[in-house]
C-alpha atoms as a printed R data frame, in Angstrom:
   type eleno elety resid chain resno        x       y        z
1  ATOM     1    CA   UNK     A     1 -109.556 -42.796 -153.083
2  ATOM     2    CA   UNK     A     2 -106.972 -43.259 -150.370
3  ATOM     3    CA   UNK     A     3 -104.226 -43.901 -152.949
4  ATOM     4    CA   UNK     A     4 -105.277 -40.807 -154.903
5  ATOM     5    CA   UNK     A     5 -104.989 -38.724 -151.741
6  ATOM     6    CA   UNK     A     6 -101.484 -40.067 -151.127
7  ATOM     7    CA   UNK     A     7 -100.473 -39.280 -154.711
8  ATOM     8    CA   UNK     A     8 -101.835 -35.745 -154.369
9  ATOM     9    CA   UNK     A     9  -99.896 -35.169 -151.150
10 ATOM    10    CA   UNK     A    10  -96.720 -36.385 -152.821
11 ATOM    11    CA   UNK     A    11  -97.219 -34.246 -155.909
12 ATOM    12    CA   UNK     A    12  -98.632 -31.054 -154.394
13 ATOM    13    CA   UNK     A    13  -96.775 -30.911 -151.085
14 ATOM    14    CA   UNK     A    14  -93.657 -33.003 -151.687
15 ATOM    15    CA   UNK     A    15  -94.526 -35.328 -148.815
16 ATOM    16    CA   UNK     A    16  -93.080 -38.794 -149.200
17 ATOM    17    CA   UNK     A    17  -94.872 -41.471 -147.214
18 ATOM    18    CA   UNK     A    18  -93.307 -44.938 -147.154
19 ATOM    19    CA   UNK     A    19  -95.403 -47.957 -148.169
20 ATOM    20    CA   UNK     A    20  -95.068 -49.388 -144.645
21 ATOM    21    CA   UNK     A    21  -96.453 -46.193 -143.173
22 ATOM    22    CA   UNK     A    22  -99.340 -46.224 -145.623
23 ATOM    23    CA   UNK     A    23 -100.191 -49.810 -144.709
24 ATOM    24    CA   UNK     A    24 -100.352 -48.857 -141.020
25 ATOM    25    CA   UNK     A    25 -102.935 -46.138 -141.753
26 ATOM    26    CA   UNK     A    26 -106.499 -47.306 -141.292
27 ATOM    27    CA   UNK     A    27 -108.205 -43.941 -141.639
28 ATOM    28    CA   UNK     A    28 -107.634 -40.602 -143.323
29 ATOM    29    CA   UNK     A    29 -106.950 -39.203 -139.846
30 ATOM    30    CA   UNK     A    30 -104.092 -41.705 -139.450
31 ATOM    31    CA   UNK     A    31 -102.702 -40.569 -142.795
32 ATOM    32    CA   UNK     A    32 -102.992 -36.894 -141.846
33 ATOM    33    CA   UNK     A    33 -101.101 -37.581 -138.618
34 ATOM    34    CA   UNK     A    34  -98.289 -39.156 -140.651
35 ATOM    35    CA   UNK     A    35  -98.267 -36.252 -143.109
36 ATOM    36    CA   UNK     A    36  -98.098 -33.752 -140.250
37 ATOM    37    CA   UNK     A    37  -95.168 -35.637 -138.735
38 ATOM    38    CA   UNK     A    38  -93.423 -35.731 -142.134
39 ATOM    39    CA   UNK     A    39  -93.942 -32.027 -142.783
40 ATOM    40    CA   UNK     A    40  -92.753 -30.869 -139.382
41 ATOM    41    CA   UNK     A    41  -93.023 -27.276 -138.180
42 ATOM    42    CA   UNK     A    42  -90.544 -25.888 -140.718
43 ATOM    43    CA   UNK     A    43  -92.341 -27.172 -143.811
44 ATOM    44    CA   UNK     A    44  -95.776 -26.306 -142.414
45 ATOM    45    CA   UNK     A    45  -94.737 -22.671 -141.883
46 ATOM    46    CA   UNK     A    46  -93.601 -22.304 -145.499
């Protein structure tokens, strides 16, 4: 589920997505865009 995916991202990657951000996401692609923005280039390279 969408909530399960968010929990996995938080647990496995340490990405914290605010509830307001989650509510704005209508698709998994929207969520991935937010995760990418949260990670930034530094975290993605690690």
